[in-house]
PDB file of C-alpha atoms in Angstrom:
ATOM      1  CA  UNK A   1      63.000 106.827 192.463  1.00 54.00           C
ATOM      2  CA  UNK A   2      62.196 104.506 189.656  1.00 62.00           C
ATOM      3  CA  UNK A   3      59.811 101.556 190.528  1.00 64.00           C
ATOM      4  CA  UNK A   4      60.993  98.009 190.254  1.00 70.00           C
ATOM      5  CA  UNK A   5      58.664  95.001 189.392  1.00 71.00           C
ATOM      6  CA  UNK A   6      59.144  93.958 192.695  1.00 74.00           C
ATOM      7  CA  UNK A   7      57.721  96.962 193.949  1.00 72.00           C
ATOM      8  CA  UNK A   8      54.636  96.783 191.609  1.00 70.00           C
ATOM      9  CA  UNK A   9      54.314  93.241 192.405  1.00 70.00           C
ATOM     10  CA  UNK A  10      54.526  93.851 196.119  1.00 74.00           C
ATOM     11  CA  UNK A  11      51.946  96.848 195.938  1.00 70.00           C
ATOM     12  CA  UNK A  12      48.587  96.476 198.130  1.00 70.00           C
ATOM     13  CA  UNK A  13      45.705  98.320 197.689  1.00 65.00           C
ATOM     14  CA  UNK A  14      42.977  99.121 200.084  1.00 66.00           C
ATOM     15  CA  UNK A  15      39.720  97.365 199.205  1.00 66.00           C
ATOM     16  CA  UNK A  16      36.221  99.159 199.260  1.00 67.00           C
ATOM     17  CA  UNK A  17      32.905  98.397 198.552  1.00 65.00           C
ATOM     18  CA  UNK A  18      31.963  98.300 194.885  1.00 66.00           C
ATOM     19  CA  UNK A  19      35.678  98.502 193.856  1.00 71.00           C
ATOM     20  CA  UNK A  20      37.541  96.869 190.953  1.00 71.00           C
ATOM     21  CA  UNK A  21      37.845  93.133 190.617  1.00 74.00           C
ATOM     22  CA  UNK A  22      40.767  92.287 192.427  1.00 77.00           C
ATOM     23  CA  UNK A  23      41.640  89.143 190.306  1.00 80.00           C
ATOM     24  CA  UNK A  24      41.500  91.185 187.078  1.00 80.00           C
ATOM     25  CA  UNK A  25      43.730  94.165 188.778  1.00 79.00           C
ATOM     26  CA  UNK A  26      46.192  91.595 189.767  1.00 81.00           C
ATOM     27  CA  UNK A  27      46.186  89.715 186.083  1.00 83.00           C
ATOM     28  CA  UNK A  28      46.545  93.412 184.631  1.00 81.00           C
ATOM     29  CA  UNK A  29      49.293  94.158 187.475  1.00 82.00           C
ATOM     30  CA  UNK A  30      51.313  91.116 186.107  1.00 84.00           C
ATOM     31  CA  UNK A  31      51.163  92.039 182.622  1.00 84.00           C
ATOM     32  CA  UNK A  32      52.328  95.633 183.595  1.00 86.00           C
ATOM     33  CA  UNK A  33      55.007  93.951 185.621  1.00 85.00           C
ATOM     34  CA  UNK A  34      56.296  91.718 182.616  1.00 86.00           C
ATOM     35  CA  UNK A  35      56.256  94.627 180.119  1.00 86.00           C
ATOM     36  CA  UNK A  36      57.807  96.845 182.773  1.00 84.00           C
ATOM     37  CA  UNK A  37      60.403  94.045 183.099  1.00 87.00           C
ATOM     38  CA  UNK A  38      60.981  93.949 179.846  1.00 88.00           C
ATOM     39  CA  UNK A  39      61.063  97.861 179.421  1.00 88.00           C
ATOM     40  CA  UNK A  40      63.784  97.688 182.259  1.00 87.00           C
ATOM     41  CA  UNK A  41      65.871  95.207 180.206  1.00 89.00           C
ATOM     42  CA  UNK A  42      65.543  97.043 176.924  1.00 90.00           C
ATOM     43  CA  UNK A  43      66.767 100.022 178.702  1.00 89.00           C
ATOM     44  CA  UNK A  44      69.760  98.310 180.403  1.00 90.00           C
ATOM     45  CA  UNK A  45      70.579  96.995 176.925  1.00 92.00           C
ATOM     46  CA  UNK A  46      70.227 100.319 175.124  1.00 93.00           C
ATOM     47  CA  UNK A  47      72.438 101.893 178.398  1.00 91.00           C
ATOM     48  CA  UNK A  48      74.935  99.134 177.521  1.00 91.00           C
ATOM     49  CA  UNK A  49      75.069  99.691 173.637  1.00 92.00           C
ATOM     50  CA  UNK A  50      75.013 103.638 174.470  1.00 92.00           C
ATOM     51  CA  UNK A  51      77.856 102.979 176.793  1.00 91.00           C
ATOM     52  CA  UNK A  52      79.683 100.875 174.191  1.00 90.00           C
ATOM     53  CA  UNK A  53      78.956 103.589 171.331  1.00 90.00           C
ATOM     54  CA  UNK A  54      80.445 106.240 173.557  1.00 90.00           C
ATOM     55  CA  UNK A  55      83.456 104.308 174.113  1.00 89.00           C
ATOM     56  CA  UNK A  56      83.962 103.597 170.403  1.00 87.00           C
ATOM     57  CA  UNK A  57      82.767 107.240 169.709  1.00 87.00           C
ATOM     58  CA  UNK A  58      85.646 108.456 172.005  1.00 86.00           C
ATOM     59  CA  UNK A  59      87.872 105.658 170.407  1.00 84.00           C
ATOM     60  CA  UNK A  60      87.398 107.094 166.889  1.00 83.00           C
ATOM     61  CA  UNK A  61      87.281 110.717 167.903  1.00 83.00           C
ATOM     62  CA  UNK A  62      90.788 109.547 169.499  1.00 82.00           C
ATOM     63  CA  UNK A  63      91.627 107.756 165.776  1.00 83.00           C
ATOM     64  CA  UNK A  64      90.182 110.820 164.251  1.00 82.00           C
ATOM     65  CA  UNK A  65      92.401 113.079 166.279  1.00 82.00           C
ATOM     66  CA  UNK A  66      95.505 110.925 165.637  1.00 82.00           C
ATOM     67  CA  UNK A  67      94.531 110.565 161.751  1.00 81.00           C
ATOM     68  CA  UNK A  68      94.420 114.255 161.578  1.00 83.00           C
ATOM     69  CA  UNK A  69      97.592 114.598 163.141  1.00 84.00           C
ATOM     70  CA  UNK A  70      98.727 112.016 160.931  1.00 84.00           C
ATOM     71  CA  UNK A  71      97.326 113.857 157.585  1.00 86.00           C
ATOM     72  CA  UNK A  72      98.854 117.275 159.025  1.00 88.00           C
ATOM     73  CA  UNK A  73     102.411 115.391 159.431  1.00 87.00           C
ATOM     74  CA  UNK A  74     101.907 113.640 156.089  1.00 88.00           C
ATOM     75  CA  UNK A  75     100.992 117.116 154.406  1.00 87.00           C
ATOM     76  CA  UNK A  76     104.146 118.596 155.968  1.00 89.00           C
ATOM     77  CA  UNK A  77     106.374 115.656 154.999  1.00 89.00           C
ATOM     78  CA  UNK A  78     104.548 115.907 151.486  1.00 88.00           C
ATOM     79  CA  UNK A  79     105.119 119.604 151.223  1.00 89.00           C
ATOM     80  CA  UNK A  80     109.026 119.113 152.440  1.00 89.00           C
ATOM     81  CA  UNK A  81     109.260 116.252 149.920  1.00 88.00           C
ATOM     82  CA  UNK A  82     107.714 118.530 147.203  1.00 87.00           C
ATOM     83  CA  UNK A  83     109.804 121.185 148.206  1.00 87.00           C
ATOM     84  CA  UNK A  84     113.061 119.277 148.354  1.00 88.00           C
ATOM     85  CA  UNK A  85     112.136 117.728 144.814  1.00 88.00           C
ATOM     86  CA  UNK A  86     111.966 121.104 143.337  1.00 86.00           C
ATOM     87  CA  UNK A  87     115.103 122.195 144.815  1.00 86.00           C
ATOM     88  CA  UNK A  88     117.119 119.077 143.648  1.00 87.00           C
ATOM     89  CA  UNK A  89     115.206 119.074 140.461  1.00 85.00           C
ATOM     90  CA  UNK A  90     116.442 123.024 140.071  1.00 85.00           C
ATOM     91  CA  UNK A  91     120.106 121.608 140.767  1.00 86.00           C
ATOM     92  CA  UNK A  92     120.007 119.010 138.854  1.00 89.00           C
ATOM     93  CA  UNK A  93     118.704 120.940 135.685  1.00 84.00           C
ATOM     94  CA  UNK A  94     121.273 123.428 136.680  1.00 87.00           C
ATOM     95  CA  UNK A  95     124.255 120.650 136.953  1.00 89.00           C
ATOM     96  CA  UNK A  96     123.013 118.868 133.744  1.00 87.00           C
ATOM     97  CA  UNK A  97     122.878 122.244 131.883  1.00 83.00           C
ATOM     98  CA  UNK A  98     126.227 123.172 132.772  1.00 87.00           C
ATOM     99  CA  UNK A  99     127.349 119.432 131.963  1.00 87.00           C
ATOM    100  CA  UNK A 100     125.780 119.854 128.624  1.00 88.00           C
ATOM    101  CA  UNK A 101     127.444 123.278 127.892  1.00 88.00           C
ATOM    102  CA  UNK A 102     130.621 121.815 128.700  1.00 88.00           C
ATOM    103  CA  UNK A 103     130.242 118.553 126.468  1.00 91.00           C
ATOM    104  CA  UNK A 104     129.099 121.116 123.620  1.00 86.00           C
ATOM    105  CA  UNK A 105     132.124 123.572 124.201  1.00 88.00           C
ATOM    106  CA  UNK A 106     134.230 120.174 124.139  1.00 89.00           C
ATOM    107  CA  UNK A 107     132.764 119.136 120.998  1.00 89.00           C
ATOM    108  CA  UNK A 108     132.770 122.472 119.416  1.00 87.00           C
ATOM    109  CA  UNK A 109     136.743 122.718 120.601  1.00 89.00           C
ATOM    110  CA  UNK A 110     137.483 119.097 119.048  1.00 87.00           C
ATOM    111  CA  UNK A 111     135.654 119.902 115.856  1.00 88.00           C
ATOM    112  CA  UNK A 112     137.346 123.017 115.522  1.00 88.00           C
ATOM    113  CA  UNK A 113     140.533 121.169 116.020  1.00 88.00           C
ATOM    114  CA  UNK A 114     139.903 118.559 113.632  1.00 90.00           C
ATOM    115  CA  UNK A 115     139.040 120.978 110.990  1.00 89.00           C
ATOM    116  CA  UNK A 116     142.137 122.936 111.664  1.00 86.00           C
ATOM    117  CA  UNK A 117     144.300 119.881 111.579  1.00 87.00           C
ATOM    118  CA  UNK A 118     142.188 118.617 108.600  1.00 87.00           C
ATOM    119  CA  UNK A 119     143.046 122.223 106.682  1.00 85.00           C
ATOM    120  CA  UNK A 120     146.615 122.162 107.535  1.00 87.00           C
ATOM    121  CA  UNK A 121     147.162 118.648 106.215  1.00 84.00           C
ATOM    122  CA  UNK A 122     145.120 119.754 102.954  1.00 85.00           C
ATOM    123  CA  UNK A 123     147.272 122.587 102.843  1.00 85.00           C
ATOM    124  CA  UNK A 124     150.433 120.506 102.880  1.00 85.00           C
ATOM    125  CA  UNK A 125     149.231 118.145 100.630  1.00 84.00           C
ATOM    126  CA  UNK A 126     148.772 120.742  98.142  1.00 85.00           C
ATOM    127  CA  UNK A 127     152.128 122.276  98.450  1.00 87.00           C
ATOM    128  CA  UNK A 128     153.489 118.722  98.180  1.00 85.00           C
ATOM    129  CA  UNK A 129     151.490 117.935  94.935  1.00 83.00           C
ATOM    130  CA  UNK A 130     152.436 121.640  93.784  1.00 84.00           C
ATOM    131  CA  UNK A 131     156.357 120.630  94.321  1.00 85.00           C
ATOM    132  CA  UNK A 132     155.545 117.112  92.611  1.00 85.00           C
ATOM    133  CA  UNK A 133     154.422 119.343  89.649  1.00 84.00           C
ATOM    134  CA  UNK A 134     157.172 121.422  89.703  1.00 85.00           C
ATOM    135  CA  UNK A 135     159.560 118.273  90.121  1.00 86.00           C
ATOM    136  CA  UNK A 136     158.035 116.408  87.418  1.00 88.00           C
ATOM    137  CA  UNK A 137     157.705 119.574  84.795  1.00 87.00           C
ATOM    138  CA  UNK A 138     161.874 120.129  85.841  1.00 88.00           C
ATOM    139  CA  UNK A 139     162.745 116.303  85.256  1.00 86.00           C
ATOM    140  CA  UNK A 140     160.478 116.266  82.061  1.00 86.00           C
ATOM    141  CA  UNK A 141     162.494 119.557  80.926  1.00 89.00           C
ATOM    142  CA  UNK A 142     165.668 117.663  81.702  1.00 87.00           C
ATOM    143  CA  UNK A 143     164.959 114.425  79.868  1.00 87.00           C
ATOM    144  CA  UNK A 144     163.392 116.818  77.042  1.00 86.00           C
ATOM    145  CA  UNK A 145     166.884 118.568  76.813  1.00 86.00           C
ATOM    146  CA  UNK A 146     168.721 115.287  77.072  1.00 85.00           C
ATOM    147  CA  UNK A 147     166.924 113.775  74.303  1.00 86.00           C
ATOM    148  CA  UNK A 148     167.163 117.163  72.101  1.00 84.00           C
ATOM    149  CA  UNK A 149     170.918 117.344  72.443  1.00 81.00           C
ATOM    150  CA  UNK A 150     171.437 113.437  71.825  1.00 79.00           C
ATOM    151  CA  UNK A 151     169.275 113.958  68.703  1.00 81.00           C
ATOM    152  CA  UNK A 152     171.130 117.068  67.711  1.00 78.00           C
ATOM    153  CA  UNK A 153     174.481 115.136  68.443  1.00 75.00           C
ATOM    154  CA  UNK A 154     172.810 112.434  66.064  1.00 73.00           C
ATOM    155  CA  UNK A 155     172.145 115.195  63.299  1.00 77.00           C
ATOM    156  CA  UNK A 156     175.487 116.457  63.355  1.00 73.00           C
ATOM    157  CA  UNK A 157     177.284 116.529  60.038  1.00 72.00           C
ATOM    158  CA  UNK A 158     180.759 115.176  61.635  1.00 68.00           C
ATOM    159  CA  UNK A 159     179.162 111.790  61.613  1.00 64.00           C
ATOM    160  CA  UNK A 160     179.153 111.638  57.908  1.00 67.00           C
ATOM    161  CA  UNK A 161     182.681 113.257  57.737  1.00 66.00           C
ATOM    162  CA  UNK A 162     183.923 110.414  60.192  1.00 60.00           C
ATOM    163  CA  UNK A 163     182.137 107.411  58.357  1.00 63.00           C
ATOM    164  CA  UNK A 164     183.636 108.938  55.040  1.00 65.00           C
ATOM    165  CA  UNK A 165     187.075 109.541  56.432  1.00 59.00           C
ATOM    166  CA  UNK A 166     187.384 106.104  58.032  1.00 51.00           C
ATOM    167  CA  UNK A 167     186.581 104.611  54.703  1.00 53.00           C
ATOM    168  CA  UNK A 168     189.250 106.607  52.709  1.00 57.00           C
ATOM    169  CA  UNK A 169     191.621 105.837  55.367  1.00 60.00           C
ATOM    170  CA  UNK A 170     190.773 102.133  55.314  1.00 61.00           C
ATOM    171  CA  UNK A 171     191.348 102.007  51.798  1.00 66.00           C
ATOM    172  CA  UNK A 172     194.736 103.943  51.999  1.00 68.00           C
ATOM    173  CA  UNK A 173     196.273 101.819  54.545  1.00 63.00           C
ATOM    174  CA  UNK A 174     194.955  98.789  52.585  1.00 68.00           C
ATOM    175  CA  UNK A 175     196.773 100.001  49.722  1.00 71.00           C
ATOM    176  CA  UNK A 176     200.044 100.544  51.722  1.00 66.00           C
ATOM    177  CA  UNK A 177     200.020  97.566  53.278  1.00 65.00           C
ATOM    178  CA  UNK A 178     199.584  95.893  49.594  1.00 71.00           C
ATOM    179  CA  UNK A 179     202.530  97.830  48.596  1.00 69.00           C
ATOM    180  CA  UNK A 180     204.838  96.633  51.418  1.00 65.00           C
ATOM    181  CA  UNK A 181     203.808  92.995  50.695  1.00 64.00           C
ATOM    182  CA  UNK A 182     204.754  93.753  46.860  1.00 66.00           C
ATOM    183  CA  UNK A 183     208.105  95.094  47.900  1.00 59.00           C
ATOM    184  CA  UNK A 184     208.931  92.234  50.127  1.00 51.00           C
ATOM    185  CA  UNK A 185     207.860  89.536  47.735  1.00 54.00           C
ATOM    186  CA  UNK A 186     209.854  91.579  45.123  1.00 52.00           C
ATOM    187  CA  UNK A 187     213.190  91.086  47.115  1.00 47.00           C
ATOM    188  CA  UNK A 188     213.479  95.229  47.680  1.00 42.00           C
ATOM    189  CA  UNK A 189     215.875  95.877  50.486  1.00 44.00           C
ATOM    190  CA  UNK A 190     214.122  97.264  53.313  1.00 42.00           C
ATOM    191  CA  UNK A 191     214.767 100.935  54.433  1.00 44.00           C
ATOM    192  CA  UNK A 192     217.081 101.912  57.416  1.00 45.00           C
ATOM    193  CA  UNK A 193     215.280 102.840  60.753  1.00 45.00           C
ATOM    194  CA  UNK A 194     215.399 106.449  59.463  1.00 46.00           C
ATOM    195  CA  UNK A 195     213.754 105.875  56.412  1.00 44.00           C
ATOM    196  CA  UNK A 196     210.977 103.953  58.000  1.00 44.00           C
ATOM    197  CA  UNK A 197     210.330 106.484  60.670  1.00 46.00           C
ATOM    198  CA  UNK A 198     209.175 108.922  57.522  1.00 50.00           C
ATOM    199  CA  UNK A 199     206.443 106.723  56.785  1.00 53.00           C
ATOM    200  CA  UNK A 200     203.579 107.868  58.982  1.00 60.00           C
ATOM    201  CA  UNK A 201     200.219 106.769  59.168  1.00 62.00           C
ATOM    202  CA  UNK A 202     197.094 108.938  60.157  1.00 61.00           C
ATOM    203  CA  UNK A 203     194.134 107.395  61.843  1.00 55.00           C
ATOM    204  CA  UNK A 204     190.813 109.125  62.047  1.00 56.00           C
ATOM    205  CA  UNK A 205     188.615 108.904  65.086  1.00 56.00           C
ATOM    206  CA  UNK A 206     184.578 108.942  65.168  1.00 52.00           C
ATOM    207  CA  UNK A 207     184.468 112.245  66.942  1.00 57.00           C
ATOM    208  CA  UNK A 208     186.013 113.671  63.758  1.00 57.00           C
ATOM    209  CA  UNK A 209     189.766 113.883  65.268  1.00 64.00           C
ATOM    210  CA  UNK A 210     192.752 112.322  63.756  1.00 64.00           C
ATOM    211  CA  UNK A 211     196.347 111.106  64.987  1.00 62.00           C
ATOM    212  CA  UNK A 212     199.328 110.336  62.982  1.00 67.00           C
ATOM    213  CA  UNK A 213     201.089 107.202  63.786  1.00 61.00           C
ATOM    214  CA  UNK A 214     204.803 106.761  63.369  1.00 57.00           C
TER     215      UNK A 214
END
């Protein structure tokens, strides 16, 4: 059993001859009691601190377990998240790759269609241009043939014949008219209808033909 300060204070010793000085012993015991009391108080304080430390240690141990559990949960969540992210990333990559391939295919088809339409249009324009050249050449040839025929007509000798014959005819007609006027003024009798019908006038036309007017 641990002695208390009060037990030390109440302790009585037997007295013998030539023993210790009682006052000195009592003074020393008082000092011991004070020191012992302080030691007991310090020990009690240390016990309380130790108990508090043990409680805190248990609390921290609990927190440690909880933290470890949280770390494990977080690690599992991170692993799941990483796995899901890799899976989603792979799916997104595959989907994007398919979309990119489709876009490229569509663009290639459109480019081929545009090139085909442009080629067909170019061929059509070449055909139209060739037809236009042929039509222009034919039209030029027709104009040239028409001009050549007109020049040939102008260079025909019949124009001179028409011009010369017209002059001779004009002179002959004028001469006959003057003769008629002279005969009327001289009092010559007019011929009968049968005789007048025998006097015919020949008229020449620019195309070289002629016609007898009775």
